[in-house]
Short mmCIF file of N, CA and C in Angstrom, two decimals:
data_model
loop_
_atom_site.label_atom_id
_atom_site.label_comp_id
_atom_site.label_asym_id
_atom_site.label_seq_id
_atom_site.Cartn_x
_atom_site.Cartn_y
_atom_site.Cartn_z
N MET A 994 -165.64 -102.87 -12.98
CA MET A 994 -165.77 -101.56 -13.47
C MET A 994 -167.07 -100.89 -12.89
N GLN A 995 -168.05 -101.64 -12.68
CA GLN A 995 -169.34 -101.15 -12.05
C GLN A 995 -169.13 -100.57 -10.68
N SER A 996 -168.24 -101.28 -9.91
CA SER A 996 -167.89 -100.80 -8.51
C SER A 996 -167.18 -99.51 -8.59
N TYR A 997 -166.23 -99.31 -9.61
CA TYR A 997 -165.48 -98.14 -9.72
C TYR A 997 -166.41 -96.93 -10.10
N LEU A 998 -167.36 -97.21 -10.96
CA LEU A 998 -168.24 -96.13 -11.32
C LEU A 998 -169.17 -95.72 -10.15
N ALA A 999 -169.52 -96.82 -9.39
CA ALA A 999 -170.38 -96.47 -8.25
C ALA A 999 -169.55 -95.69 -7.15
N LEU A 1000 -168.26 -95.93 -7.09
CA LEU A 1000 -167.35 -95.21 -6.17
C LEU A 1000 -167.27 -93.71 -6.67
N ILE A 1001 -167.06 -93.52 -7.91
CA ILE A 1001 -166.90 -92.17 -8.44
C ILE A 1001 -168.23 -91.36 -8.17
N LEU A 1002 -169.32 -92.01 -8.51
CA LEU A 1002 -170.56 -91.26 -8.36
C LEU A 1002 -170.88 -90.90 -6.86
N GLY A 1003 -170.61 -91.98 -5.96
CA GLY A 1003 -170.91 -91.70 -4.54
C GLY A 1003 -169.87 -90.70 -3.99
N ALA A 1004 -168.66 -90.78 -4.44
CA ALA A 1004 -167.64 -89.82 -3.89
C ALA A 1004 -168.01 -88.47 -4.34
N SER A 1005 -168.47 -88.25 -5.52
CA SER A 1005 -168.86 -86.97 -6.05
C SER A 1005 -170.06 -86.39 -5.23
N ILE A 1006 -171.01 -87.25 -4.87
CA ILE A 1006 -172.09 -86.80 -4.08
C ILE A 1006 -171.71 -86.38 -2.63
N GLY A 1007 -170.90 -87.29 -2.02
CA GLY A 1007 -170.50 -87.06 -0.66
C GLY A 1007 -169.56 -85.86 -0.52
N ALA A 1008 -168.65 -85.66 -1.47
CA ALA A 1008 -167.73 -84.59 -1.41
C ALA A 1008 -168.50 -83.24 -1.70
N SER A 1009 -169.49 -83.29 -2.57
CA SER A 1009 -170.22 -82.13 -2.89
C SER A 1009 -171.01 -81.67 -1.62
N ILE A 1010 -171.60 -82.52 -0.89
CA ILE A 1010 -172.32 -82.20 0.34
C ILE A 1010 -171.35 -81.63 1.35
N ARG A 1011 -170.16 -82.25 1.45
CA ARG A 1011 -169.21 -81.84 2.42
C ARG A 1011 -168.71 -80.50 2.10
N TYR A 1012 -168.55 -80.11 0.77
CA TYR A 1012 -168.11 -78.81 0.37
C TYR A 1012 -169.17 -77.74 0.68
N ILE A 1013 -170.45 -78.15 0.53
CA ILE A 1013 -171.51 -77.16 1.01
C ILE A 1013 -171.33 -76.76 2.38
N PHE A 1014 -171.22 -77.73 3.26
CA PHE A 1014 -170.99 -77.42 4.68
C PHE A 1014 -169.73 -76.73 4.90
N TYR A 1015 -168.69 -76.92 4.19
CA TYR A 1015 -167.45 -76.12 4.31
C TYR A 1015 -167.73 -74.69 4.01
N LEU A 1016 -168.45 -74.43 2.90
CA LEU A 1016 -168.75 -73.10 2.56
C LEU A 1016 -169.70 -72.39 3.57
N ILE A 1017 -170.54 -73.08 4.21
CA ILE A 1017 -171.44 -72.50 5.16
C ILE A 1017 -170.58 -72.12 6.40
N ASN A 1018 -169.59 -72.96 6.76
CA ASN A 1018 -168.58 -72.69 7.82
C ASN A 1018 -169.26 -72.39 9.14
N LEU A 1019 -170.09 -73.26 9.63
CA LEU A 1019 -170.76 -73.06 10.92
C LEU A 1019 -169.77 -73.14 12.07
N SER A 1020 -170.00 -72.31 13.05
CA SER A 1020 -169.14 -72.46 14.30
C SER A 1020 -169.98 -71.80 15.41
N ALA A 1021 -169.66 -72.33 16.66
CA ALA A 1021 -170.25 -71.72 17.83
C ALA A 1021 -169.27 -71.98 18.98
N PHE A 1022 -169.14 -70.84 19.76
CA PHE A 1022 -168.28 -70.91 20.94
C PHE A 1022 -166.83 -71.29 20.51
N GLY A 1023 -166.41 -70.92 19.40
CA GLY A 1023 -165.03 -71.23 18.88
C GLY A 1023 -164.86 -72.67 18.34
N LEU A 1024 -165.92 -73.44 18.22
CA LEU A 1024 -165.82 -74.71 17.76
C LEU A 1024 -166.26 -74.77 16.31
N PRO A 1025 -165.44 -75.43 15.39
CA PRO A 1025 -165.90 -75.66 13.93
C PRO A 1025 -167.03 -76.67 13.89
N LEU A 1026 -168.22 -76.21 13.80
CA LEU A 1026 -169.34 -77.18 13.81
C LEU A 1026 -169.61 -77.85 12.49
N SER A 1027 -169.18 -77.31 11.35
CA SER A 1027 -169.48 -77.95 10.13
C SER A 1027 -168.97 -79.40 10.03
N THR A 1028 -167.80 -79.54 10.55
CA THR A 1028 -167.21 -80.97 10.48
C THR A 1028 -167.95 -81.82 11.42
N ILE A 1029 -168.34 -81.34 12.64
CA ILE A 1029 -169.11 -82.11 13.52
C ILE A 1029 -170.40 -82.57 12.89
N ILE A 1030 -171.04 -81.54 12.27
CA ILE A 1030 -172.40 -81.85 11.66
C ILE A 1030 -172.26 -82.93 10.56
N VAL A 1031 -171.30 -82.79 9.61
CA VAL A 1031 -171.17 -83.82 8.57
C VAL A 1031 -170.80 -85.15 9.14
N ASN A 1032 -170.01 -85.26 10.22
CA ASN A 1032 -169.69 -86.47 10.86
C ASN A 1032 -170.86 -87.12 11.50
N ILE A 1033 -171.74 -86.35 12.04
CA ILE A 1033 -172.94 -86.82 12.77
C ILE A 1033 -173.90 -87.31 11.60
N ILE A 1034 -174.02 -86.52 10.63
CA ILE A 1034 -174.90 -86.96 9.47
C ILE A 1034 -174.41 -88.27 8.81
N GLY A 1035 -173.16 -88.26 8.50
CA GLY A 1035 -172.56 -89.47 7.84
C GLY A 1035 -172.61 -90.71 8.77
N SER A 1036 -172.34 -90.49 10.06
CA SER A 1036 -172.42 -91.64 10.98
C SER A 1036 -173.88 -92.18 11.20
N SER A 1037 -174.77 -91.23 11.17
CA SER A 1037 -176.18 -91.60 11.38
C SER A 1037 -176.64 -92.42 10.12
N LEU A 1038 -176.36 -91.98 8.91
CA LEU A 1038 -176.71 -92.69 7.76
C LEU A 1038 -175.95 -94.06 7.67
N ALA A 1039 -174.68 -94.09 7.98
CA ALA A 1039 -173.92 -95.30 7.94
C ALA A 1039 -174.50 -96.29 8.97
N GLY A 1040 -174.92 -95.87 10.14
CA GLY A 1040 -175.49 -96.72 11.10
C GLY A 1040 -176.82 -97.23 10.64
N PHE A 1041 -177.70 -96.33 10.07
CA PHE A 1041 -178.96 -96.76 9.60
C PHE A 1041 -178.94 -97.76 8.51
N PHE A 1042 -178.02 -97.58 7.64
CA PHE A 1042 -177.87 -98.59 6.46
C PHE A 1042 -176.83 -99.68 6.73
N TYR A 1043 -176.30 -99.80 7.93
CA TYR A 1043 -175.32 -100.81 8.19
C TYR A 1043 -175.79 -102.22 7.85
N GLY A 1044 -175.00 -102.95 7.10
CA GLY A 1044 -175.34 -104.28 6.69
C GLY A 1044 -176.46 -104.50 5.66
N LYS A 1045 -176.87 -103.42 5.05
CA LYS A 1045 -177.92 -103.53 4.15
C LYS A 1045 -177.49 -103.48 2.70
N PHE A 1046 -176.26 -103.20 2.41
CA PHE A 1046 -175.69 -103.13 0.99
C PHE A 1046 -174.57 -104.11 0.85
N GLN A 1047 -174.45 -104.54 -0.39
CA GLN A 1047 -173.35 -105.39 -0.86
C GLN A 1047 -172.84 -104.90 -2.14
N SER A 1048 -171.64 -105.38 -2.50
CA SER A 1048 -171.07 -105.12 -3.85
C SER A 1048 -171.08 -103.67 -4.22
N SER A 1049 -171.49 -103.34 -5.40
CA SER A 1049 -171.42 -101.98 -5.91
C SER A 1049 -172.20 -100.97 -5.05
N ALA A 1050 -173.37 -101.41 -4.53
CA ALA A 1050 -174.20 -100.52 -3.67
C ALA A 1050 -173.46 -100.24 -2.41
N TYR A 1051 -172.70 -101.13 -1.83
CA TYR A 1051 -171.89 -100.91 -0.68
C TYR A 1051 -170.74 -99.85 -0.95
N VAL A 1052 -170.07 -100.05 -2.13
CA VAL A 1052 -169.03 -99.11 -2.52
C VAL A 1052 -169.62 -97.70 -2.78
N PHE A 1053 -170.75 -97.57 -3.40
CA PHE A 1053 -171.44 -96.34 -3.65
C PHE A 1053 -171.74 -95.62 -2.30
N MET A 1054 -172.41 -96.41 -1.45
CA MET A 1054 -172.86 -95.74 -0.25
C MET A 1054 -171.72 -95.54 0.85
N TYR A 1055 -171.06 -96.58 1.22
CA TYR A 1055 -170.13 -96.51 2.33
C TYR A 1055 -168.75 -95.86 1.94
N ILE A 1056 -168.19 -96.29 0.88
CA ILE A 1056 -166.87 -95.77 0.47
C ILE A 1056 -167.07 -94.44 -0.23
N GLY A 1057 -168.02 -94.37 -1.16
CA GLY A 1057 -168.31 -93.21 -1.91
C GLY A 1057 -168.91 -92.08 -1.14
N ILE A 1058 -170.24 -92.19 -0.85
CA ILE A 1058 -170.91 -91.05 -0.15
C ILE A 1058 -170.32 -90.81 1.26
N PHE A 1059 -170.52 -91.91 2.13
CA PHE A 1059 -170.20 -91.65 3.55
C PHE A 1059 -168.69 -91.36 3.64
N GLY A 1060 -167.84 -92.08 2.94
CA GLY A 1060 -166.44 -91.81 3.06
C GLY A 1060 -166.01 -90.44 2.63
N SER A 1061 -166.71 -89.88 1.56
CA SER A 1061 -166.33 -88.57 1.19
C SER A 1061 -167.09 -87.47 1.95
N LEU A 1062 -168.18 -87.79 2.52
CA LEU A 1062 -168.91 -86.85 3.36
C LEU A 1062 -168.24 -86.59 4.70
N THR A 1063 -168.04 -87.67 5.39
CA THR A 1063 -167.36 -87.55 6.74
C THR A 1063 -165.84 -87.29 6.47
N THR A 1064 -165.20 -86.66 7.36
CA THR A 1064 -163.86 -86.27 7.02
C THR A 1064 -162.94 -86.29 8.25
N LEU A 1065 -162.11 -87.28 8.33
CA LEU A 1065 -161.16 -87.38 9.39
C LEU A 1065 -160.02 -86.33 9.16
N SER A 1066 -159.63 -86.00 7.94
CA SER A 1066 -158.60 -85.07 7.73
C SER A 1066 -159.02 -83.72 8.24
N ALA A 1067 -160.21 -83.21 7.98
CA ALA A 1067 -160.67 -81.91 8.44
C ALA A 1067 -160.73 -81.92 9.95
N PHE A 1068 -161.19 -82.95 10.55
CA PHE A 1068 -161.26 -83.16 11.95
C PHE A 1068 -159.89 -83.04 12.56
N SER A 1069 -158.88 -83.76 12.01
CA SER A 1069 -157.54 -83.68 12.47
C SER A 1069 -156.91 -82.28 12.44
N LEU A 1070 -157.11 -81.63 11.26
CA LEU A 1070 -156.55 -80.29 11.10
C LEU A 1070 -157.22 -79.37 12.13
N GLU A 1071 -158.49 -79.41 12.24
CA GLU A 1071 -159.18 -78.41 13.22
C GLU A 1071 -158.84 -78.65 14.65
N LEU A 1072 -158.66 -79.96 14.99
CA LEU A 1072 -158.26 -80.36 16.31
C LEU A 1072 -156.82 -79.81 16.54
N PHE A 1073 -155.93 -80.09 15.63
CA PHE A 1073 -154.61 -79.56 15.72
C PHE A 1073 -154.47 -78.14 15.85
N GLN A 1074 -155.30 -77.34 15.12
CA GLN A 1074 -155.33 -75.94 15.23
C GLN A 1074 -155.67 -75.46 16.61
N LEU A 1075 -156.77 -76.14 17.23
CA LEU A 1075 -157.15 -75.82 18.56
C LEU A 1075 -156.02 -76.09 19.55
N LEU A 1076 -155.44 -77.16 19.38
CA LEU A 1076 -154.33 -77.56 20.25
C LEU A 1076 -153.07 -76.63 20.10
N GLY A 1077 -152.86 -76.23 18.89
CA GLY A 1077 -151.71 -75.30 18.54
C GLY A 1077 -152.02 -73.92 19.16
N ASN A 1078 -153.23 -73.54 19.36
CA ASN A 1078 -153.63 -72.30 19.96
C ASN A 1078 -153.70 -72.45 21.50
N LYS A 1079 -153.39 -73.56 21.98
CA LYS A 1079 -153.40 -73.94 23.37
C LYS A 1079 -154.86 -73.76 23.97
N ASP A 1080 -155.83 -74.03 23.04
CA ASP A 1080 -157.27 -73.98 23.49
C ASP A 1080 -157.70 -75.35 23.88
N PHE A 1081 -157.11 -75.81 25.00
CA PHE A 1081 -157.28 -77.27 25.34
C PHE A 1081 -158.64 -77.63 25.69
N LEU A 1082 -159.45 -76.83 26.29
CA LEU A 1082 -160.86 -77.14 26.67
C LEU A 1082 -161.67 -77.36 25.37
N ARG A 1083 -161.57 -76.41 24.43
CA ARG A 1083 -162.34 -76.55 23.11
C ARG A 1083 -161.83 -77.78 22.42
N ALA A 1084 -160.51 -77.97 22.46
CA ALA A 1084 -159.94 -79.20 21.79
C ALA A 1084 -160.60 -80.47 22.37
N ILE A 1085 -160.69 -80.54 23.61
CA ILE A 1085 -161.32 -81.78 24.30
C ILE A 1085 -162.75 -81.86 23.87
N ILE A 1086 -163.51 -80.72 24.03
CA ILE A 1086 -164.93 -80.77 23.61
C ILE A 1086 -165.07 -81.23 22.14
N TYR A 1087 -164.26 -80.68 21.27
CA TYR A 1087 -164.34 -80.92 19.84
C TYR A 1087 -164.04 -82.37 19.56
N PHE A 1088 -163.04 -82.91 20.20
CA PHE A 1088 -162.68 -84.37 20.14
C PHE A 1088 -163.83 -85.21 20.55
N LEU A 1089 -164.39 -84.91 21.76
CA LEU A 1089 -165.48 -85.75 22.20
C LEU A 1089 -166.70 -85.68 21.36
N PHE A 1090 -167.09 -84.49 20.85
CA PHE A 1090 -168.19 -84.38 20.00
C PHE A 1090 -168.00 -85.23 18.69
N ASN A 1091 -166.80 -85.12 18.15
CA ASN A 1091 -166.61 -85.91 16.86
C ASN A 1091 -166.44 -87.39 17.12
N ILE A 1092 -165.93 -87.79 18.17
CA ILE A 1092 -165.76 -89.22 18.38
C ILE A 1092 -167.01 -89.83 19.10
N VAL A 1093 -167.32 -89.41 20.24
CA VAL A 1093 -168.39 -90.05 21.07
C VAL A 1093 -169.73 -89.80 20.44
N ILE A 1094 -169.98 -88.59 20.02
CA ILE A 1094 -171.35 -88.26 19.54
C ILE A 1094 -171.62 -88.94 18.23
N THR A 1095 -170.59 -88.89 17.30
CA THR A 1095 -170.83 -89.53 16.01
C THR A 1095 -171.00 -91.01 16.17
N LEU A 1096 -170.16 -91.67 17.02
CA LEU A 1096 -170.32 -93.08 17.33
C LEU A 1096 -171.74 -93.42 17.89
N SER A 1097 -172.17 -92.54 18.74
CA SER A 1097 -173.49 -92.71 19.33
C SER A 1097 -174.58 -92.58 18.33
N PHE A 1098 -174.48 -91.68 17.37
CA PHE A 1098 -175.45 -91.52 16.36
C PHE A 1098 -175.51 -92.73 15.40
N PHE A 1099 -174.25 -93.25 15.15
CA PHE A 1099 -174.12 -94.46 14.28
C PHE A 1099 -174.96 -95.62 14.94
N TYR A 1100 -174.73 -95.84 16.20
CA TYR A 1100 -175.35 -96.89 16.96
C TYR A 1100 -176.91 -96.69 17.04
N ALA A 1101 -177.26 -95.39 17.33
CA ALA A 1101 -178.68 -95.14 17.51
C ALA A 1101 -179.46 -95.39 16.18
N PHE A 1102 -178.89 -94.85 15.08
CA PHE A 1102 -179.56 -95.07 13.81
C PHE A 1102 -179.47 -96.52 13.29
N HIS A 1103 -178.51 -97.33 13.68
CA HIS A 1103 -178.46 -98.73 13.39
C HIS A 1103 -179.64 -99.43 14.10
N VAL A 1104 -179.82 -99.01 15.41
CA VAL A 1104 -180.86 -99.64 16.22
C VAL A 1104 -182.23 -99.22 15.60
N ILE A 1105 -182.37 -97.93 15.19
CA ILE A 1105 -183.63 -97.51 14.60
C ILE A 1105 -183.89 -98.26 13.26
N SER A 1106 -182.88 -98.52 12.51
CA SER A 1106 -183.09 -99.29 11.23
C SER A 1106 -183.56 -100.67 11.52
N LEU A 1107 -182.99 -101.32 12.63
CA LEU A 1107 -183.39 -102.69 12.96
C LEU A 1107 -184.82 -102.74 13.46
N LYS A 1108 -185.21 -101.70 14.13
CA LYS A 1108 -186.64 -101.61 14.62
C LYS A 1108 -187.63 -101.48 13.50
N ILE A 1109 -187.28 -100.65 12.47
CA ILE A 1109 -188.10 -100.45 11.38
C ILE A 1109 -188.19 -101.75 10.45
N ALA A 1110 -187.04 -102.44 10.46
CA ALA A 1110 -187.08 -103.68 9.66
C ALA A 1110 -187.90 -104.83 10.27
N SER A 1111 -188.05 -104.75 11.59
CA SER A 1111 -188.77 -105.92 12.19
C SER A 1111 -190.23 -105.61 12.49
#
């Protein structure tokens, strides 16, 4: 039951932050930046805290906050819209930013956390 409550609290926080970015609706050069930004923030935090939580704290942080903050469904929808509009260059850039850059931020912040810990 403790893990479930941790999930509910974490998901509420992550989804609320995600919704704020949705309302702000940032974009540049035809790219929906809000999703890219939350994916970078979530990946950075997930990388920084990687391996540092267990049990309910893990459920709260990784499944709750980070799982609700980052959003594959919005990424898929926005990518599909770019492809549907035959905007292939922006679709490729959007895809690369969401996949390559967020993975890079995850790794970089994980390395930073290891340096801080040592």
